[in-house]
PDB file of C-alpha atoms in Angstrom:
ATOM      1  CA  MET A 237      11.210 -87.638 -23.797  1.00 65.00           C
ATOM      2  CA  GLN A 238      10.804 -85.785 -20.652  1.00 91.00           C
ATOM      3  CA  ILE A 239      10.152 -82.040 -21.461  1.00 91.00           C
ATOM      4  CA  GLN A 240      11.585 -80.982 -17.980  1.00 92.00           C
ATOM      5  CA  GLU A 241      14.814 -83.062 -18.716  1.00 92.00           C
ATOM      6  CA  TYR A 242      15.237 -81.065 -22.284  1.00 92.00           C
ATOM      7  CA  ILE A 243      15.485 -78.136 -20.850  1.00 92.00           C
ATOM      8  CA  ASN A 244      17.864 -79.359 -17.422  1.00 93.00           C
ATOM      9  CA  SER A 245      20.330 -81.252 -20.440  1.00 94.00           C
ATOM     10  CA  GLY A 246      21.932 -77.574 -21.113  1.00 93.00           C
ATOM     11  CA  ILE A 247      21.293 -78.029 -25.142  1.00 94.00           C
ATOM     12  CA  LEU A 248      19.280 -74.796 -25.066  1.00 94.00           C
ATOM     13  CA  GLU A 249      22.201 -72.410 -22.797  1.00 94.00           C
ATOM     14  CA  GLN A 250      24.135 -74.287 -26.006  1.00 94.00           C
ATOM     15  CA  TYR A 251      21.902 -72.881 -28.580  1.00 94.00           C
ATOM     16  CA  CYS A 252      22.124 -69.649 -27.345  1.00 92.00           C
ATOM     17  CA  LEU A 253      26.057 -69.551 -27.328  1.00 92.00           C
ATOM     18  CA  GLY A 254      25.778 -70.601 -30.456  1.00 92.00           C
ATOM     19  CA  LEU A 255      27.330 -74.517 -29.376  1.00 94.00           C
ATOM     20  CA  LEU A 256      25.852 -76.677 -31.506  1.00 92.00           C
ATOM     21  CA  ALA A 257      26.017 -77.797 -35.120  1.00 93.00           C
ATOM     22  CA  LYS A 258      23.740 -77.002 -37.483  1.00 92.00           C
ATOM     23  CA  SER A 259      21.313 -80.343 -37.132  1.00 93.00           C
ATOM     24  CA  GLU A 260      21.403 -79.395 -33.330  1.00 93.00           C
ATOM     25  CA  GLN A 261      20.446 -76.526 -33.991  1.00 93.00           C
ATOM     26  CA  GLU A 262      17.215 -77.755 -36.070  1.00 93.00           C
ATOM     27  CA  GLY A 263      16.413 -80.091 -33.516  1.00 92.00           C
ATOM     28  CA  VAL A 264      16.269 -76.886 -31.167  1.00 93.00           C
ATOM     29  CA  LEU A 265      13.678 -75.068 -33.607  1.00 92.00           C
ATOM     30  CA  ALA A 266      11.919 -78.324 -34.248  1.00 92.00           C
ATOM     31  CA  MET A 267      11.275 -78.750 -30.313  1.00 92.00           C
ATOM     32  CA  CYS A 268      10.456 -75.393 -29.432  1.00 92.00           C
ATOM     33  CA  THR A 269       7.893 -75.430 -32.640  1.00 92.00           C
ATOM     34  CA  VAL A 270       6.100 -78.798 -30.377  1.00 92.00           C
ATOM     35  CA  TYR A 271       6.489 -77.377 -26.770  1.00 92.00           C
ATOM     36  CA  PRO A 272       5.951 -74.348 -25.994  1.00 92.00           C
ATOM     37  CA  GLU A 273       7.793 -74.579 -22.674  1.00 93.00           C
ATOM     38  CA  ILE A 274      10.683 -75.061 -24.358  1.00 92.00           C
ATOM     39  CA  LYS A 275      10.205 -72.431 -26.369  1.00 93.00           C
ATOM     40  CA  THR A 276       9.868 -70.183 -23.062  1.00 94.00           C
ATOM     41  CA  GLU A 277      12.625 -71.817 -21.717  1.00 94.00           C
ATOM     42  CA  LEU A 278      14.770 -70.780 -24.631  1.00 93.00           C
ATOM     43  CA  ALA A 279      13.595 -67.053 -24.580  1.00 93.00           C
ATOM     44  CA  GLU A 280      14.161 -66.602 -20.588  1.00 94.00           C
ATOM     45  CA  ILE A 281      17.844 -67.970 -21.178  1.00 94.00           C
ATOM     46  CA  GLU A 282      18.022 -65.748 -24.059  1.00 94.00           C
ATOM     47  CA  LEU A 283      17.055 -62.264 -22.097  1.00 92.00           C
ATOM     48  CA  ALA A 284      19.221 -63.667 -19.247  1.00 92.00           C
ATOM     49  CA  LEU A 285      22.295 -64.038 -21.516  1.00 92.00           C
ATOM     50  CA  GLU A 286      21.410 -60.767 -22.656  1.00 91.00           C
ATOM     51  CA  ARG A 287      21.642 -59.273 -19.151  1.00 92.00           C
ATOM     52  CA  ILE A 288      24.417 -60.947 -18.439  1.00 92.00           C
ATOM     53  CA  ALA A 289      26.217 -59.477 -21.287  1.00 89.00           C
ATOM     54  CA  ALA A 290      25.115 -55.847 -20.550  1.00 88.00           C
ATOM     55  CA  ILE A 291      26.041 -55.879 -17.082  1.00 91.00           C
ATOM     56  CA  ASN A 292      29.343 -56.979 -17.909  1.00 89.00           C
ATOM     57  CA  ALA A 293      29.577 -54.521 -21.333  1.00 88.00           C
ATOM     58  CA  ILE A 294      33.030 -52.356 -21.562  1.00 87.00           C
ATOM     59  CA  ALA A 295      31.799 -49.097 -22.927  1.00 82.00           C
ATOM     60  CA  PRO A 296      34.230 -48.800 -25.550  1.00 80.00           C
ATOM     61  CA  LYS A 297      36.791 -45.764 -26.639  1.00 80.00           C
ATOM     62  CA  ALA A 298      35.319 -42.749 -27.824  1.00 73.00           C
ATOM     63  CA  SER A 299      37.039 -42.752 -31.188  1.00 73.00           C
ATOM     64  CA  LEU A 300      36.184 -46.330 -32.476  1.00 77.00           C
ATOM     65  CA  LYS A 301      32.380 -45.246 -33.405  1.00 72.00           C
ATOM     66  CA  GLN A 302      34.993 -43.090 -35.989  1.00 68.00           C
ATOM     67  CA  GLN A 303      37.647 -45.883 -36.746  1.00 72.00           C
ATOM     68  CA  ILE A 304      35.050 -48.384 -37.798  1.00 74.00           C
ATOM     69  CA  LEU A 305      33.392 -45.471 -39.682  1.00 67.00           C
ATOM     70  CA  ASN A 306      36.916 -45.041 -41.626  1.00 65.00           C
ATOM     71  CA  THR A 307      37.429 -48.617 -41.453  1.00 65.00           C
ATOM     72  CA  ILE A 308      33.760 -49.317 -43.640  1.00 64.00           C
ATOM     73  CA  ALA A 309      35.093 -46.230 -45.824  1.00 56.00           C
ATOM     74  CA  ILE A 310      37.733 -48.493 -47.124  1.00 52.00           C
ATOM     75  CA  ASN A 311      35.158 -49.590 -49.986  1.00 57.00           C
ATOM     76  CA  GLU A 312      33.834 -46.370 -50.941  1.00 63.00           C
ATOM     77  CA  VAL A 313      35.117 -45.098 -54.144  1.00 79.00           C
ATOM     78  CA  ILE A 314      37.967 -42.166 -53.269  1.00 88.00           C
ATOM     79  CA  THR A 315      37.721 -39.600 -56.060  1.00 90.00           C
ATOM     80  CA  LEU A 316      40.143 -36.063 -56.459  1.00 92.00           C
ATOM     81  CA  GLU A 317      36.283 -34.831 -55.859  1.00 91.00           C
ATOM     82  CA  ASN A 318      35.249 -36.464 -51.884  1.00 88.00           C
ATOM     83  CA  LEU A 319      39.083 -36.841 -50.500  1.00 92.00           C
ATOM     84  CA  PRO A 320      37.907 -37.713 -46.917  1.00 93.00           C
ATOM     85  CA  PRO A 321      41.013 -37.301 -44.187  1.00 94.00           C
ATOM     86  CA  THR A 322      43.967 -39.831 -44.465  1.00 95.00           C
ATOM     87  CA  ASP A 323      44.759 -41.972 -41.317  1.00 93.00           C
ATOM     88  CA  ARG A 324      46.014 -45.285 -40.074  1.00 90.00           C
ATOM     89  CA  TYR A 325      42.994 -46.746 -41.493  1.00 87.00           C
ATOM     90  CA  SER A 326      42.818 -45.032 -44.815  1.00 91.00           C
ATOM     91  CA  ASP A 327      43.109 -47.316 -48.099  1.00 89.00           C
ATOM     92  CA  TYR A 328      46.470 -46.904 -49.783  1.00 91.00           C
ATOM     93  CA  GLN A 329      45.174 -48.815 -52.953  1.00 91.00           C
ATOM     94  CA  ALA A 330      41.864 -46.426 -53.513  1.00 91.00           C
ATOM     95  CA  TRP A 331      44.093 -43.172 -53.199  1.00 94.00           C
ATOM     96  CA  LEU A 332      46.763 -44.269 -55.491  1.00 94.00           C
ATOM     97  CA  LYS A 333      43.874 -45.161 -57.446  1.00 93.00           C
ATOM     98  CA  ALA A 334      42.003 -41.506 -57.274  1.00 94.00           C
ATOM     99  CA  VAL A 335      45.421 -40.113 -57.341  1.00 96.00           C
ATOM    100  CA  GLU A 336      47.017 -41.892 -60.405  1.00 94.00           C
ATOM    101  CA  GLN A 337      45.526 -39.187 -63.517  1.00 94.00           C
ATOM    102  CA  LEU A 338      48.005 -36.944 -61.582  1.00 94.00           C
ATOM    103  CA  LEU A 339      51.403 -38.391 -61.153  1.00 93.00           C
ATOM    104  CA  PRO A 340      54.051 -37.543 -63.926  1.00 91.00           C
ATOM    105  CA  SER A 341      55.211 -39.743 -66.030  1.00 87.00           C
ATOM    106  CA  GLN A 342      58.609 -41.408 -65.058  1.00 80.00           C
ATOM    107  CA  PRO A 343      61.228 -40.307 -65.026  1.00 73.00           C
ATOM    108  CA  PHE A 344      60.346 -38.567 -62.783  1.00 79.00           C
ATOM    109  CA  GLU A 345      61.703 -34.971 -61.566  1.00 86.00           C
ATOM    110  CA  ASP A 346      63.154 -34.983 -57.878  1.00 92.00           C
ATOM    111  CA  PHE A 347      60.562 -33.301 -56.732  1.00 93.00           C
ATOM    112  CA  PHE A 348      56.466 -33.116 -57.473  1.00 94.00           C
ATOM    113  CA  ALA A 349      53.978 -31.585 -55.649  1.00 95.00           C
ATOM    114  CA  TYR A 350      49.836 -30.959 -56.596  1.00 96.00           C
ATOM    115  CA  PRO A 351      47.872 -29.444 -53.544  1.00 97.00           C
ATOM    116  CA  LEU A 352      45.007 -32.146 -53.735  1.00 96.00           C
ATOM    117  CA  HIS A 353      42.408 -30.062 -50.851  1.00 93.00           C
ATOM    118  CA  HIS A 354      42.174 -26.772 -48.440  1.00 93.00           C
ATOM    119  CA  SER A 355      40.415 -25.698 -46.373  1.00 92.00           C
ATOM    120  CA  ASN A 356      40.079 -24.123 -42.886  1.00 91.00           C
ATOM    121  CA  LYS A 357      41.201 -27.445 -41.163  1.00 92.00           C
ATOM    122  CA  ILE A 358      43.071 -29.278 -43.586  1.00 95.00           C
ATOM    123  CA  GLU A 359      45.353 -29.279 -46.570  1.00 96.00           C
ATOM    124  CA  GLN A 360      46.397 -32.086 -48.326  1.00 97.00           C
ATOM    125  CA  THR A 361      48.756 -32.186 -51.398  1.00 97.00           C
ATOM    126  CA  LEU A 362      50.012 -35.271 -53.242  1.00 97.00           C
ATOM    127  CA  VAL A 363      54.038 -35.328 -53.230  1.00 96.00           C
ATOM    128  CA  VAL A 364      56.110 -37.751 -55.324  1.00 96.00           C
ATOM    129  CA  THR A 365      59.829 -37.031 -54.172  1.00 95.00           C
ATOM    130  CA  LYS A 366      63.622 -38.456 -54.843  1.00 95.00           C
ATOM    131  CA  PHE A 367      65.025 -36.742 -51.597  1.00 92.00           C
ATOM    132  CA  GLY A 368      63.889 -36.860 -47.877  1.00 92.00           C
ATOM    133  CA  VAL A 369      63.107 -33.795 -45.591  1.00 91.00           C
ATOM    134  CA  PRO A 370      65.273 -32.624 -43.302  1.00 94.00           C
ATOM    135  CA  LYS A 371      64.987 -31.788 -39.935  1.00 94.00           C
ATOM    136  CA  GLU A 372      62.247 -29.266 -39.322  1.00 95.00           C
ATOM    137  CA  THR A 373      59.225 -28.669 -36.339  1.00 94.00           C
ATOM    138  CA  HIS A 374      55.884 -27.021 -36.564  1.00 93.00           C
ATOM    139  CA  GLU A 375      54.157 -24.992 -34.410  1.00 92.00           C
ATOM    140  CA  ASP A 376      50.826 -24.485 -35.443  1.00 91.00           C
ATOM    141  CA  VAL A 377      50.240 -27.561 -37.987  1.00 93.00           C
ATOM    142  CA  ILE A 378      49.630 -31.052 -37.469  1.00 95.00           C
ATOM    143  CA  GLU A 379      51.629 -33.263 -40.029  1.00 96.00           C
ATOM    144  CA  SER A 380      51.501 -36.553 -41.500  1.00 97.00           C
ATOM    145  CA  PHE A 381      52.343 -38.900 -43.902  1.00 96.00           C
ATOM    146  CA  PHE A 382      50.222 -41.437 -46.356  1.00 97.00           C
ATOM    147  CA  ILE A 383      53.042 -43.232 -48.250  1.00 97.00           C
ATOM    148  CA  LEU A 384      50.911 -44.682 -51.633  1.00 97.00           C
ATOM    149  CA  GLU A 385      54.106 -46.322 -53.161  1.00 96.00           C
ATOM    150  CA  GLY A 386      57.646 -46.360 -52.160  1.00 96.00           C
ATOM    151  CA  SER A 387      59.362 -46.482 -48.480  1.00 97.00           C
ATOM    152  CA  CYS A 388      61.667 -44.058 -45.975  1.00 97.00           C
ATOM    153  CA  VAL A 389      62.232 -44.030 -42.604  1.00 97.00           C
ATOM    154  CA  CYS A 390      60.756 -40.664 -40.237  1.00 97.00           C
ATOM    155  CA  LYS A 391      62.495 -39.870 -37.264  1.00 96.00           C
ATOM    156  CA  VAL A 392      60.421 -37.952 -35.015  1.00 95.00           C
ATOM    157  CA  GLY A 393      62.302 -37.043 -31.654  1.00 93.00           C
ATOM    158  CA  ARG A 394      64.377 -40.172 -30.457  1.00 93.00           C
ATOM    159  CA  HIS A 395      62.003 -42.568 -32.507  1.00 94.00           C
ATOM    160  CA  ALA A 396      62.211 -44.053 -35.918  1.00 95.00           C
ATOM    161  CA  TYR A 397      59.293 -45.084 -37.908  1.00 96.00           C
ATOM    162  CA  THR A 398      60.232 -47.168 -41.207  1.00 96.00           C
ATOM    163  CA  LEU A 399      57.468 -46.064 -43.154  1.00 96.00           C
ATOM    164  CA  ASN A 400      56.234 -48.461 -47.053  1.00 96.00           C
ATOM    165  CA  ALA A 401      53.164 -48.309 -48.465  1.00 95.00           C
ATOM    166  CA  GLY A 402      49.981 -48.105 -46.936  1.00 94.00           C
ATOM    167  CA  ASP A 403      51.489 -46.700 -43.474  1.00 96.00           C
ATOM    168  CA  PHE A 404      50.151 -43.103 -41.793  1.00 97.00           C
ATOM    169  CA  LEU A 405      52.611 -41.852 -39.183  1.00 97.00           C
ATOM    170  CA  GLU A 406      51.253 -37.956 -37.525  1.00 96.00           C
ATOM    171  CA  ILE A 407      53.843 -35.702 -36.338  1.00 95.00           C
ATOM    172  CA  PRO A 408      52.814 -34.469 -33.266  1.00 93.00           C
ATOM    173  CA  LEU A 409      53.146 -30.831 -32.237  1.00 93.00           C
ATOM    174  CA  HIS A 410      56.340 -28.952 -31.560  1.00 94.00           C
ATOM    175  CA  GLU A 411      58.562 -32.619 -32.407  1.00 93.00           C
ATOM    176  CA  GLU A 412      61.700 -32.232 -34.446  1.00 95.00           C
ATOM    177  CA  HIS A 413      61.049 -34.349 -37.202  1.00 96.00           C
ATOM    178  CA  ASP A 414      62.751 -35.739 -40.474  1.00 96.00           C
ATOM    179  CA  VAL A 415      62.731 -38.207 -43.476  1.00 97.00           C
ATOM    180  CA  THR A 416      65.073 -40.309 -45.177  1.00 96.00           C
ATOM    181  CA  LEU A 417      64.319 -42.169 -48.357  1.00 97.00           C
ATOM    182  CA  THR A 418      64.401 -46.045 -48.511  1.00 96.00           C
ATOM    183  CA  SER A 419      63.507 -46.651 -51.832  1.00 96.00           C
ATOM    184  CA  PRO A 420      64.570 -44.840 -54.970  1.00 94.00           C
ATOM    185  CA  TYR A 421      61.554 -42.796 -54.687  1.00 95.00           C
ATOM    186  CA  VAL A 422      58.733 -41.822 -52.493  1.00 96.00           C
ATOM    187  CA  VAL A 423      54.747 -41.290 -53.249  1.00 96.00           C
ATOM    188  CA  ALA A 424      52.432 -39.250 -50.988  1.00 97.00           C
ATOM    189  CA  ILE A 425      49.878 -37.771 -49.671  1.00 97.00           C
ATOM    190  CA  LEU A 426      51.328 -34.772 -47.066  1.00 97.00           C
ATOM    191  CA  GLN A 427      48.528 -33.881 -44.925  1.00 97.00           C
ATOM    192  CA  HIS A 428      48.559 -30.565 -42.724  1.00 96.00           C
ATOM    193  CA  ARG A 429      45.762 -30.367 -40.145  1.00 94.00           C
ATOM    194  CA  LEU A 430      45.288 -27.037 -39.033  1.00 88.00           C
ATOM    195  CA  ILE A 431      44.920 -26.130 -35.433  1.00 84.00           C
TER     196      ILE A 431
END
């Protein structure tokens, strides 16, 4: 086989793009060990593709890093000593496991609240309730609900959000909101971020 024909065949580009079957990939690597020209050409193609990717790269949102870190933290064990802030990436099963020893035994009273965390930036409370929340507005805290068990509908302004286990909803400042239960009870983490 002519080396230049092999280089011009497009197989090296296909290799770099991950389009070859395993046996074909092994063939390219074998050719690189036998023919230095092919190895050099492969390196140049890889470098060219890297340059193209860099030129066409789109800068991610500033919040993406924290979203990725929060997603990775799903595998982290959550305990009462290391409670992270809740958000839409929080793992409700990990949270439920962390607070299970605090849950009242059934039958529940109509309302149970247990303070979990309090700092100058955030307050978290475990809530078990059989009734909803009447209309309210917050001027100085950003309130959020992270549902661990049960379901409810939260009306925020003119919008209604159905929340089930694992759902998170943050209420904007100055927005009137209320909560109506759609299950016999709800277990949730009520979080206030202090402004």
